[in-house]
mmCIF file of C-alpha atoms and ligand atoms in Angstrom:
data_model
loop_
_atom_site.group_PDB
_atom_site.id
_atom_site.type_symbol
_atom_site.label_atom_id
_atom_site.label_comp_id
_atom_site.label_asym_id
_atom_site.label_seq_id
_atom_site.Cartn_x
_atom_site.Cartn_y
_atom_site.Cartn_z
ATOM 1 C CA MET K 1 -10.918 -19.865 -23.573
ATOM 2 C CA LYS K 2 -9.528 -17.213 -21.230
ATOM 3 C CA THR K 3 -8.391 -17.908 -17.675
ATOM 4 C CA ILE K 4 -8.628 -15.537 -14.711
ATOM 5 C CA GLY K 5 -6.195 -16.001 -11.841
ATOM 6 C CA ILE K 6 -7.449 -14.975 -8.405
ATOM 7 C CA ILE K 7 -5.110 -14.252 -5.517
ATOM 8 C CA GLY K 8 -7.257 -15.453 -2.603
ATOM 9 C CA GLY K 9 -9.782 -18.273 -2.458
ATOM 10 C CA GLY K 10 -12.447 -17.035 -0.037
ATOM 11 C CA GLN K 11 -16.119 -16.426 -0.796
ATOM 12 C CA LEU K 12 -15.284 -13.474 -3.040
ATOM 13 C CA GLY K 13 -13.027 -15.707 -5.127
ATOM 14 C CA LEU K 14 -15.783 -18.334 -5.171
ATOM 15 C CA MET K 15 -18.312 -15.865 -6.582
ATOM 16 C CA ILE K 16 -15.816 -14.410 -9.101
ATOM 17 C CA ALA K 17 -15.215 -17.972 -10.357
ATOM 18 C CA GLU K 18 -18.960 -18.717 -10.573
ATOM 19 C CA GLN K 19 -19.570 -15.628 -12.686
ATOM 20 C CA ALA K 20 -16.485 -16.326 -14.810
ATOM 21 C CA HIS K 21 -18.102 -19.654 -15.705
ATOM 22 C CA VAL K 22 -21.365 -17.920 -16.652
ATOM 23 C CA LEU K 23 -19.330 -15.931 -19.193
ATOM 24 C CA GLY K 24 -17.379 -18.951 -20.458
ATOM 25 C CA VAL K 25 -14.163 -17.987 -18.676
ATOM 26 C CA ARG K 26 -11.945 -20.333 -16.623
ATOM 27 C CA ALA K 27 -10.821 -19.473 -13.090
ATOM 28 C CA VAL K 28 -7.839 -20.522 -10.990
ATOM 29 C CA ALA K 29 -7.225 -19.415 -7.404
ATOM 30 C CA LEU K 30 -4.316 -19.361 -4.987
ATOM 31 C CA ASP K 31 -4.946 -19.640 -1.258
ATOM 32 C CA PRO K 32 -3.009 -21.002 1.735
ATOM 33 C CA ALA K 33 -6.007 -23.031 2.987
ATOM 34 C CA PRO K 34 -6.390 -26.436 1.269
ATOM 35 C CA ASP K 35 -10.175 -26.207 1.825
ATOM 36 C CA ALA K 36 -10.582 -22.618 0.540
ATOM 37 C CA PRO K 37 -14.210 -22.092 -0.633
ATOM 38 C CA ALA K 38 -13.233 -20.963 -4.153
ATOM 39 C CA PHE K 39 -11.339 -24.197 -4.860
ATOM 40 C CA ARG K 40 -14.621 -26.121 -5.143
ATOM 41 C CA VAL K 41 -15.658 -24.179 -8.235
ATOM 42 C CA CYS K 42 -12.302 -23.183 -9.754
ATOM 43 C CA ASP K 43 -10.931 -25.056 -12.752
ATOM 44 C CA ASP K 44 -7.573 -25.328 -11.044
ATOM 45 C CA HIS K 45 -6.009 -24.131 -7.817
ATOM 46 C CA ILE K 46 -2.748 -23.673 -5.976
ATOM 47 C CA VAL K 47 -2.373 -24.170 -2.223
ATOM 48 C CA ALA K 48 0.377 -21.775 -1.191
ATOM 49 C CA ALA K 49 1.131 -18.859 1.115
ATOM 50 C CA TYR K 50 0.502 -15.384 -0.262
ATOM 51 C CA ASP K 51 4.206 -14.602 -0.008
ATOM 52 C CA ASP K 52 5.270 -17.729 -1.919
ATOM 53 C CA VAL K 53 6.802 -15.977 -4.931
ATOM 54 C CA ALA K 54 7.221 -19.137 -7.009
ATOM 55 C CA ALA K 55 3.583 -20.140 -6.457
ATOM 56 C CA LEU K 56 2.284 -16.656 -7.359
ATOM 57 C CA ASP K 57 4.424 -16.764 -10.465
ATOM 58 C CA ARG K 58 2.841 -20.083 -11.369
ATOM 59 C CA LEU K 59 -0.657 -18.672 -10.872
ATOM 60 C CA CYS K 60 0.195 -15.783 -13.215
ATOM 61 C CA ARG K 61 1.619 -18.116 -15.850
ATOM 62 C CA MET K 62 -1.559 -20.244 -15.714
ATOM 63 C CA SER K 63 -3.723 -17.136 -16.268
ATOM 64 C CA ASP K 64 -4.400 -14.620 -19.032
ATOM 65 C CA VAL K 65 -5.242 -11.983 -16.431
ATOM 66 C CA VAL K 66 -4.908 -11.831 -12.642
ATOM 67 C CA THR K 67 -6.956 -10.133 -9.914
ATOM 68 C CA TYR K 68 -7.048 -10.197 -6.106
ATOM 69 C CA GLU K 69 -9.953 -10.809 -3.774
ATOM 70 C CA PHE K 70 -8.530 -9.448 -0.530
ATOM 71 C CA GLU K 71 -6.897 -6.139 0.186
ATOM 72 C CA ASN K 72 -3.823 -6.956 2.179
ATOM 73 C CA VAL K 73 -1.653 -8.359 -0.618
ATOM 74 C CA PRO K 74 1.742 -6.804 0.201
ATOM 75 C CA GLY K 75 3.306 -4.427 -2.321
ATOM 76 C CA GLU K 76 6.659 -6.211 -2.329
ATOM 77 C CA ILE K 77 4.810 -9.266 -3.682
ATOM 78 C CA LEU K 78 2.464 -7.609 -6.146
ATOM 79 C CA ILE K 79 4.618 -4.837 -7.649
ATOM 80 C CA PRO K 80 7.175 -7.178 -9.287
ATOM 81 C CA LEU K 81 4.335 -9.387 -10.615
ATOM 82 C CA CYS K 82 2.555 -6.334 -12.087
ATOM 83 C CA GLY K 83 5.701 -5.630 -14.121
ATOM 84 C CA LYS K 84 5.753 -9.144 -15.588
ATOM 85 C CA TYR K 85 2.134 -10.216 -15.935
ATOM 86 C CA ASN K 86 -1.299 -8.885 -16.857
ATOM 87 C CA ILE K 87 -2.682 -7.535 -13.562
ATOM 88 C CA PRO K 88 -4.633 -4.590 -14.967
ATOM 89 C CA GLN K 89 -5.949 -3.166 -11.674
ATOM 90 C CA GLY K 90 -2.338 -2.840 -10.573
ATOM 91 C CA TYR K 91 -1.100 -2.155 -7.095
ATOM 92 C CA LYS K 92 -2.107 1.509 -6.735
ATOM 93 C CA PRO K 93 -5.707 1.080 -5.509
ATOM 94 C CA LEU K 94 -4.483 -1.482 -2.963
ATOM 95 C CA TYR K 95 -1.660 0.817 -1.850
ATOM 96 C CA ASP K 96 -4.052 3.745 -1.481
ATOM 97 C CA SER K 97 -6.472 1.704 0.643
ATOM 98 C CA GLN K 98 -4.129 -0.321 2.861
ATOM 99 C CA ASP K 99 -3.427 2.471 5.341
ATOM 100 C CA ARG K 100 -6.370 4.428 6.758
ATOM 101 C CA LEU K 101 -4.349 7.652 6.992
ATOM 102 C CA ARG K 102 -3.237 7.439 3.351
ATOM 103 C CA GLU K 103 -6.736 6.337 2.305
ATOM 104 C CA LYS K 104 -8.505 9.304 3.910
ATOM 105 C CA THR K 105 -5.847 11.782 2.787
ATOM 106 C CA ASN K 106 -6.223 10.520 -0.792
ATOM 107 C CA ALA K 107 -10.040 10.758 -0.618
ATOM 108 C CA ARG K 108 -9.846 14.295 0.716
ATOM 109 C CA ASN K 109 -7.263 15.306 -1.914
ATOM 110 C CA HIS K 110 -9.700 14.125 -4.583
ATOM 111 C CA GLY K 111 -12.558 16.222 -3.267
ATOM 112 C CA LEU K 112 -14.413 13.736 -1.027
ATOM 113 C CA GLN K 113 -15.527 14.864 2.417
ATOM 114 C CA THR K 114 -14.151 12.698 5.237
ATOM 115 C CA PRO K 115 -14.601 12.812 9.004
ATOM 116 C CA GLY K 116 -11.878 14.969 10.579
ATOM 117 C CA PHE K 117 -8.803 12.815 11.236
ATOM 118 C CA ALA K 118 -5.264 12.959 12.631
ATOM 119 C CA ALA K 119 -2.333 10.563 12.806
ATOM 120 C CA VAL K 120 -1.677 9.128 16.269
ATOM 121 C CA ASP K 121 1.552 7.394 17.259
ATOM 122 C CA ASP K 122 1.854 7.903 20.997
ATOM 123 C CA GLU K 123 0.128 9.397 24.012
ATOM 124 C CA ALA K 124 1.175 12.982 23.174
ATOM 125 C CA SER K 125 -0.165 12.838 19.612
ATOM 126 C CA LEU K 126 -3.358 11.123 20.877
ATOM 127 C CA ARG K 127 -3.972 13.947 23.360
ATOM 128 C CA ALA K 128 -3.241 16.543 20.656
ATOM 129 C CA ALA K 129 -5.636 14.798 18.254
ATOM 130 C CA VAL K 130 -8.381 14.711 20.905
ATOM 131 C CA ARG K 131 -7.904 18.468 21.484
ATOM 132 C CA GLU K 132 -8.167 19.078 17.725
ATOM 133 C CA LEU K 133 -11.085 16.769 16.897
ATOM 134 C CA GLY K 134 -12.998 16.723 20.200
ATOM 135 C CA LEU K 135 -14.862 13.759 21.721
ATOM 136 C CA PRO K 136 -16.415 11.369 20.970
ATOM 137 C CA ALA K 137 -13.834 10.136 18.484
ATOM 138 C CA VAL K 138 -12.851 6.776 17.014
ATOM 139 C CA LEU K 139 -9.328 5.413 17.361
ATOM 140 C CA LYS K 140 -8.372 2.884 14.660
ATOM 141 C CA THR K 141 -5.203 1.051 13.733
ATOM 142 C CA ARG K 142 -3.911 2.413 10.431
ATOM 143 C CA THR K 143 -3.413 -0.973 8.805
ATOM 144 C CA LEU K 144 -4.958 -4.455 8.821
ATOM 145 C CA GLY K 145 -8.239 -3.422 10.483
ATOM 146 C CA TYR K 146 -11.424 -5.097 9.230
ATOM 147 C CA ASP K 147 -14.952 -5.723 10.449
ATOM 148 C CA GLY K 148 -14.455 -3.341 13.367
ATOM 149 C CA HIS K 149 -11.258 -5.049 14.619
ATOM 150 C CA GLY K 150 -8.593 -2.725 16.013
ATOM 151 C CA GLN K 151 -11.021 0.103 16.860
ATOM 152 C CA MET K 152 -12.167 1.913 19.939
ATOM 153 C CA VAL K 153 -14.640 4.728 20.505
ATOM 154 C CA LEU K 154 -13.328 7.353 22.944
ATOM 155 C CA LYS K 155 -16.180 9.070 24.731
ATOM 156 C CA SER K 156 -14.460 10.880 27.582
ATOM 157 C CA GLU K 157 -10.976 11.905 28.757
ATOM 158 C CA THR K 158 -10.768 8.774 30.923
ATOM 159 C CA ASP K 159 -11.003 6.614 27.778
ATOM 160 C CA ILE K 160 -7.634 8.013 26.657
ATOM 161 C CA GLU K 161 -5.856 5.926 29.310
ATOM 162 C CA ARG K 162 -7.749 2.809 28.211
ATOM 163 C CA ALA K 163 -6.764 3.443 24.597
ATOM 164 C CA LEU K 164 -3.008 3.560 25.249
ATOM 165 C CA PRO K 165 -2.472 -0.223 24.746
ATOM 166 C CA LEU K 166 -3.721 0.167 21.129
ATOM 167 C CA LEU K 167 -0.851 2.542 20.385
ATOM 168 C CA THR K 168 1.721 -0.212 19.924
ATOM 169 C CA VAL K 169 0.995 0.215 16.196
ATOM 170 C CA PRO K 170 0.450 3.449 14.193
ATOM 171 C CA CYS K 171 -3.135 4.669 14.573
ATOM 172 C CA ILE K 172 -5.538 7.298 13.299
ATOM 173 C CA LEU K 173 -8.071 9.247 15.351
ATOM 174 C CA GLU K 174 -11.293 10.139 13.561
ATOM 175 C CA GLU K 175 -14.071 12.528 14.398
ATOM 176 C CA PHE K 176 -17.139 10.481 15.408
ATOM 177 C CA ILE K 177 -19.939 11.019 12.889
ATOM 178 C CA PRO K 178 -23.413 10.468 14.427
ATOM 179 C CA PHE K 179 -24.667 9.272 11.062
ATOM 180 C CA ASP K 180 -28.281 8.705 10.024
ATOM 181 C CA SER K 181 -27.205 5.704 7.983
ATOM 182 C CA GLU K 182 -24.279 3.940 6.327
ATOM 183 C CA ALA K 183 -24.239 3.295 2.607
ATOM 184 C CA SER K 184 -21.928 1.894 -0.026
ATOM 185 C CA ILE K 185 -21.473 1.916 -3.757
ATOM 186 C CA VAL K 186 -19.687 -0.623 -5.956
ATOM 187 C CA MET K 187 -18.242 0.504 -9.294
ATOM 188 C CA VAL K 188 -16.479 -1.199 -12.167
ATOM 189 C CA ALA K 189 -14.399 0.877 -14.569
ATOM 190 C CA ASP K 190 -12.522 0.200 -17.771
ATOM 191 C CA ARG K 191 -10.704 2.793 -19.884
ATOM 192 C CA GLU K 192 -13.955 3.987 -21.432
ATOM 193 C CA ARG K 193 -16.564 4.078 -18.701
ATOM 194 C CA VAL K 194 -17.512 3.575 -15.100
ATOM 195 C CA VAL K 195 -20.633 1.569 -14.285
ATOM 196 C CA SER K 196 -22.010 1.609 -10.754
ATOM 197 C CA PHE K 197 -24.459 -0.541 -8.857
ATOM 198 C CA PRO K 198 -27.411 0.962 -6.963
ATOM 199 C CA VAL K 199 -26.416 2.312 -3.547
ATOM 200 C CA GLY K 200 -27.378 0.124 -0.610
ATOM 201 C CA ARG K 201 -27.940 0.968 3.016
ATOM 202 C CA ASN K 202 -25.671 -1.065 5.282
ATOM 203 C CA ILE K 203 -26.523 -2.107 8.813
ATOM 204 C CA HIS K 204 -23.607 -3.411 10.864
ATOM 205 C CA ARG K 205 -23.767 -5.439 14.022
ATOM 206 C CA ASP K 206 -20.656 -5.771 16.243
ATOM 207 C CA GLY K 207 -18.706 -4.091 13.434
ATOM 208 C CA ILE K 208 -19.705 -6.778 10.891
ATOM 209 C CA LEU K 209 -22.082 -6.142 7.992
ATOM 210 C CA ASP K 210 -25.469 -7.641 8.875
ATOM 211 C CA LEU K 211 -27.873 -6.298 6.238
ATOM 212 C CA SER K 212 -27.693 -4.432 2.937
ATOM 213 C CA ILE K 213 -30.988 -2.829 1.995
ATOM 214 C CA VAL K 214 -31.449 -1.533 -1.544
ATOM 215 C CA PRO K 215 -32.371 1.117 -2.496
ATOM 216 C CA ALA K 216 -30.714 2.964 0.384
ATOM 217 C CA ALA K 217 -32.792 5.159 2.674
ATOM 218 C CA ALA K 218 -31.623 8.577 1.504
ATOM 219 C CA SER K 219 -33.026 11.278 -0.746
ATOM 220 C CA GLN K 220 -32.602 10.819 -4.489
ATOM 221 C CA GLU K 221 -30.455 13.948 -4.526
ATOM 222 C CA VAL K 222 -28.020 12.474 -1.982
ATOM 223 C CA LEU K 223 -27.882 9.138 -3.841
ATOM 224 C CA ASP K 224 -27.266 10.883 -7.184
ATOM 225 C CA ARG K 225 -24.510 13.008 -5.634
ATOM 226 C CA MET K 226 -22.903 9.916 -4.103
ATOM 227 C CA LYS K 227 -22.893 8.152 -7.468
ATOM 228 C CA ALA K 228 -21.509 11.184 -9.330
ATOM 229 C CA GLN K 229 -18.756 11.934 -6.814
ATOM 230 C CA SER K 230 -17.750 8.256 -6.516
ATOM 231 C CA GLU K 231 -17.477 7.794 -10.271
ATOM 232 C CA ARG K 232 -15.476 11.036 -10.589
ATOM 233 C CA PHE K 233 -13.191 9.888 -7.747
ATOM 234 C CA MET K 234 -12.530 6.532 -9.410
ATOM 235 C CA ARG K 235 -11.699 8.229 -12.708
ATOM 236 C CA GLU K 236 -9.514 10.938 -11.186
ATOM 237 C CA CYS K 237 -7.535 8.393 -9.165
ATOM 238 C CA GLY K 238 -6.933 6.452 -12.367
ATOM 239 C CA TYR K 239 -8.343 3.231 -10.905
ATOM 240 C CA GLU K 240 -9.643 0.483 -13.167
ATOM 241 C CA GLY K 241 -11.435 -2.736 -12.286
ATOM 242 C CA ILE K 242 -13.637 -2.831 -9.225
ATOM 243 C CA LEU K 243 -13.896 -0.387 -6.338
ATOM 244 C CA ALA K 244 -16.321 -0.216 -3.408
ATOM 245 C CA ILE K 245 -16.671 2.894 -1.253
ATOM 246 C CA GLU K 246 -18.388 2.999 2.139
ATOM 247 C CA TYR K 247 -19.932 6.249 3.311
ATOM 248 C CA PHE K 248 -21.721 7.748 6.303
ATOM 249 C CA ILE K 249 -24.810 9.847 5.520
ATOM 250 C CA ARG K 250 -25.857 12.590 7.901
ATOM 251 C CA GLY K 251 -28.593 14.943 6.729
ATOM 252 C CA GLY K 252 -27.445 16.095 3.311
ATOM 253 C CA GLU K 253 -23.767 15.375 4.090
ATOM 254 C CA ILE K 254 -21.851 12.403 2.706
ATOM 255 C CA TYR K 255 -18.648 11.319 4.494
ATOM 256 C CA PHE K 256 -16.134 8.915 2.943
ATOM 257 C CA ASN K 257 -15.340 6.104 5.408
ATOM 258 C CA GLU K 258 -13.283 3.565 3.475
ATOM 259 C CA MET K 259 -12.772 1.872 0.131
ATOM 260 C CA ALA K 260 -11.814 -1.577 -1.162
ATOM 261 C CA PRO K 261 -10.545 -2.431 -4.667
ATOM 262 C CA ARG K 262 -12.288 -5.821 -4.768
ATOM 263 C CA PRO K 263 -15.855 -7.146 -4.818
ATOM 264 C CA HIS K 264 -17.632 -6.040 -1.663
ATOM 265 C CA ASN K 265 -19.893 -7.872 0.781
ATOM 266 C CA SER K 266 -22.472 -5.083 0.420
ATOM 267 C CA GLY K 267 -22.591 -5.862 -3.327
ATOM 268 C CA HIS K 268 -23.614 -9.513 -2.961
ATOM 269 C CA TYR K 269 -27.240 -8.472 -3.403
ATOM 270 C CA THR K 270 -26.427 -7.646 -7.051
ATOM 271 C CA ILE K 271 -26.249 -11.352 -8.012
ATOM 272 C CA GLU K 272 -30.029 -11.700 -7.985
ATOM 273 C CA GLY K 273 -31.136 -8.128 -7.262
ATOM 274 C CA CYS K 274 -29.663 -6.522 -10.401
ATOM 275 C CA THR K 275 -29.629 -7.257 -14.119
ATOM 276 C CA THR K 276 -25.868 -7.848 -13.894
ATOM 277 C CA ASN K 277 -23.713 -8.243 -10.812
ATOM 278 C CA GLN K 278 -20.436 -7.009 -9.323
ATOM 279 C CA PHE K 279 -18.586 -10.274 -10.010
ATOM 280 C CA ARG K 280 -19.757 -10.551 -13.608
ATOM 281 C CA GLU K 281 -18.791 -6.976 -14.448
ATOM 282 C CA LEU K 282 -15.370 -7.542 -12.857
ATOM 283 C CA VAL K 283 -14.926 -10.587 -15.114
ATOM 284 C CA ARG K 284 -16.038 -8.526 -18.131
ATOM 285 C CA TYR K 285 -13.457 -5.891 -17.232
ATOM 286 C CA LEU K 286 -10.703 -8.485 -16.763
ATOM 287 C CA THR K 287 -11.411 -10.196 -20.070
ATOM 288 C CA GLY K 288 -11.767 -6.961 -22.046
ATOM 289 C CA GLU K 289 -15.497 -7.304 -22.728
ATOM 290 C CA PRO K 290 -17.654 -4.136 -22.792
ATOM 291 C CA LEU K 291 -19.160 -3.346 -19.392
ATOM 292 C CA GLN K 292 -22.911 -3.447 -18.863
ATOM 293 C CA GLU K 293 -24.846 -0.883 -16.869
ATOM 294 C CA PRO K 294 -26.714 -2.625 -14.027
ATOM 295 C CA CYS K 295 -30.354 -1.974 -13.129
ATOM 296 C CA LEU K 296 -32.096 -2.904 -9.892
ATOM 297 C CA VAL K 297 -34.679 -5.647 -10.531
ATOM 298 C CA ALA K 298 -36.737 -4.897 -7.390
ATOM 299 C CA PRO K 299 -36.140 -3.684 -3.814
ATOM 300 C CA THR K 300 -33.729 -6.207 -2.299
ATOM 301 C CA VAL K 301 -32.383 -7.142 1.130
ATOM 302 C CA MET K 302 -29.169 -9.116 1.680
ATOM 303 C CA LYS K 303 -28.678 -10.827 5.044
ATOM 304 C CA ASN K 304 -25.211 -12.045 5.982
ATOM 305 C CA ILE K 305 -25.134 -15.508 7.515
ATOM 306 C CA LEU K 306 -22.580 -15.846 10.287
ATOM 307 C CA GLY K 307 -21.885 -19.144 12.049
ATOM 308 C CA GLN K 308 -24.681 -18.630 14.567
ATOM 309 C CA ASP K 309 -27.255 -18.319 11.743
ATOM 310 C CA LEU K 310 -26.148 -21.244 9.593
ATOM 311 C CA ASP K 311 -28.882 -23.643 10.753
ATOM 312 C CA ALA K 312 -31.546 -20.956 10.233
ATOM 313 C CA ALA K 313 -30.206 -20.322 6.711
ATOM 314 C CA ARG K 314 -30.368 -24.034 5.871
ATOM 315 C CA ALA K 315 -33.968 -24.097 7.120
ATOM 316 C CA VAL K 316 -34.831 -21.147 4.835
ATOM 317 C CA GLU K 317 -33.209 -22.994 1.930
ATOM 318 C CA ARG K 318 -35.374 -26.064 2.506
ATOM 319 C CA GLU K 319 -38.541 -23.942 2.227
ATOM 320 C CA GLU K 320 -37.919 -23.393 -1.505
ATOM 321 C CA ARG K 321 -39.355 -19.889 -1.455
ATOM 322 C CA PRO K 322 -39.466 -17.841 -4.636
ATOM 323 C CA ASP K 323 -37.118 -14.844 -4.845
ATOM 324 C CA THR K 324 -35.180 -16.047 -1.787
ATOM 325 C CA TYR K 325 -31.624 -17.043 -2.654
ATOM 326 C CA VAL K 326 -29.530 -18.874 -0.068
ATOM 327 C CA HIS K 327 -25.762 -18.918 -0.624
ATOM 328 C CA ILE K 328 -23.672 -21.190 1.609
ATOM 329 C CA TYR K 329 -19.929 -20.762 1.041
ATOM 330 C CA GLY K 330 -18.983 -24.274 2.128
ATOM 331 C CA LYS K 331 -16.408 -23.269 4.739
ATOM 332 C CA THR K 332 -15.444 -26.411 6.614
ATOM 333 C CA GLU K 333 -15.309 -24.752 10.030
ATOM 334 C CA SER K 334 -18.262 -22.698 11.289
ATOM 335 C CA ARG K 335 -17.600 -20.070 13.965
ATOM 336 C CA PRO K 336 -20.055 -17.596 15.529
ATOM 337 C CA LYS K 337 -18.693 -14.430 13.877
ATOM 338 C CA ARG K 338 -17.409 -16.026 10.668
ATOM 339 C CA LYS K 339 -19.169 -15.193 7.383
ATOM 340 C CA MET K 340 -20.600 -18.567 6.283
ATOM 341 C CA GLY K 341 -23.047 -17.432 3.609
ATOM 342 C CA HIS K 342 -25.694 -14.886 2.746
ATOM 343 C CA ILE K 343 -29.346 -14.801 1.747
ATOM 344 C CA THR K 344 -30.748 -12.401 -0.830
ATOM 345 C CA PHE K 345 -34.448 -11.544 -0.605
ATOM 346 C CA VAL K 346 -35.564 -9.987 -3.885
ATOM 347 C CA GLY K 347 -38.768 -7.960 -3.916
ATOM 348 C CA ILE K 348 -38.948 -6.934 -0.274
ATOM 349 C CA THR K 349 -38.170 -3.710 1.554
ATOM 350 C CA GLY K 350 -36.248 -3.290 4.810
ATOM 351 C CA GLU K 351 -39.535 -2.982 6.723
ATOM 352 C CA GLU K 352 -40.920 -6.151 5.151
ATOM 353 C CA TYR K 353 -37.694 -7.975 6.028
ATOM 354 C CA GLU K 354 -38.077 -6.883 9.662
ATOM 355 C CA ARG K 355 -41.669 -8.132 9.775
ATOM 356 C CA GLN K 356 -41.267 -11.370 7.841
ATOM 357 C CA TRP K 357 -37.714 -12.564 8.398
ATOM 358 C CA ALA K 358 -35.707 -10.844 11.121
ATOM 359 C CA ASP K 359 -36.975 -13.139 13.916
ATOM 360 C CA ARG K 360 -35.658 -16.205 12.115
ATOM 361 C CA PHE K 361 -32.058 -15.180 12.854
ATOM 362 C CA VAL K 362 -30.057 -14.569 16.040
ATOM 363 C CA ARG K 363 -30.749 -11.025 17.298
HETATM 364 P P1 LIG G 401 -14.587 0.719 9.623
HETATM 365 O O1 LIG G 401 -13.792 -0.517 9.877
HETATM 366 O O2 LIG G 401 -13.751 1.942 9.533
HETATM 367 O O3 LIG G 401 -15.526 0.590 8.468
HETATM 368 O O4 LIG G 401 -15.525 0.897 10.922
HETATM 369 C C1 LIG G 401 -16.476 -0.091 11.301
HETATM 370 C C2 LIG G 401 -17.766 0.583 11.738
HETATM 371 O O5 LIG G 401 -17.543 1.452 12.862
HETATM 372 C C3 LIG G 401 -18.378 1.484 10.672
HETATM 373 O O6 LIG G 401 -19.132 0.737 9.749
HETATM 374 C C4 LIG G 401 -19.215 2.409 11.528
HETATM 375 O O7 LIG G 401 -20.435 1.780 11.924
HETATM 376 C C5 LIG G 401 -18.356 2.616 12.766
HETATM 377 N N1 LIG G 401 -17.486 3.813 12.577
HETATM 378 C C6 LIG G 401 -16.254 3.800 12.045
HETATM 379 N N2 LIG G 401 -15.741 5.050 11.981
HETATM 380 C C7 LIG G 401 -16.681 5.880 12.459
HETATM 381 C C8 LIG G 401 -16.752 7.307 12.638
HETATM 382 N N3 LIG G 401 -15.729 8.113 12.294
HETATM 383 N N4 LIG G 401 -17.906 7.821 13.148
HETATM 384 C C9 LIG G 401 -18.933 7.008 13.495
HETATM 385 N N5 LIG G 401 -18.916 5.660 13.379
HETATM 386 C C10 LIG G 401 -17.811 5.087 12.860
#
């Protein structure tokens, strides 16, 4: 029996482990938190810091193949391990995605359209970037940003002063795209092929994903172009394993926003909404099994459950409704903006969700 090692024990690790078990594969995870969600379902686990070299080495020795479930694993940790152990996704997709400037430059170099952008390090380069890109514009830290953290929209010249405190770390200024919608695609690639999951529309609230609605609200031509360009991008970059790309759609234009070389929150709907899911195909890739092309079972809506919605989610679970799948990650501490679970509604559209379900959760 094969064993997958997972660096990180959050909900993504939990769902990788669950799908590993479906395919008869063992899973072990390493995480600094003794109560990490993935530990409850893993066959074994290691409580250790991500920079604990001896512990990571142990994880690799316990595993036939190793993957990561979060994107900020430092290169100085992963690169030496990649030389010694079987970590087939390697460090490159992480490296390319860990810095927003490098990430957008790489996307553009491989033919993807991005919002206009410029590096910003101080007041002078911020003012120069504003002159070049115009306002409104979005200022973001280059590294370690997530769920809208470390970002600020600049609407007028007076906002430049307010933005100066952000410049203690290297930043990027981006052209503001007044998009019609946001969308994402999740792909899994081995040496032979790339399979991709149906594109979902993503609705964020306070910078955090709230809903994924599948299929996405865009013309078939735009969705086909997004799939084709994303698969070509993954191939041309030489990435294997799993990759998610987030886009803005405006009219017929598709703008690359960001990517992540791990299972993606917007792909959770695939567990029940598709014939195979993002976690299962990642496990197939890791264990050298042939990939399977996913199909959408029915229109599907995924609702993220943050701390403030946990009681409502439990109430939905007790109703035992068909085609309504409540996932609670079992995090010991619930906080208002913390992702505590998700619910997948199979067989309903975005409009039906709004009518039947939206009022059950905090607005
Ligand atoms: P990010 O962390 O880069 O994904 O940004 C979080 C959210 O901020 C995105 O999902 C968008 O809703 C919004 N956003 C980020 N960058 C831009 C942009 N260049 N134009 C318009 N909205 C943006």
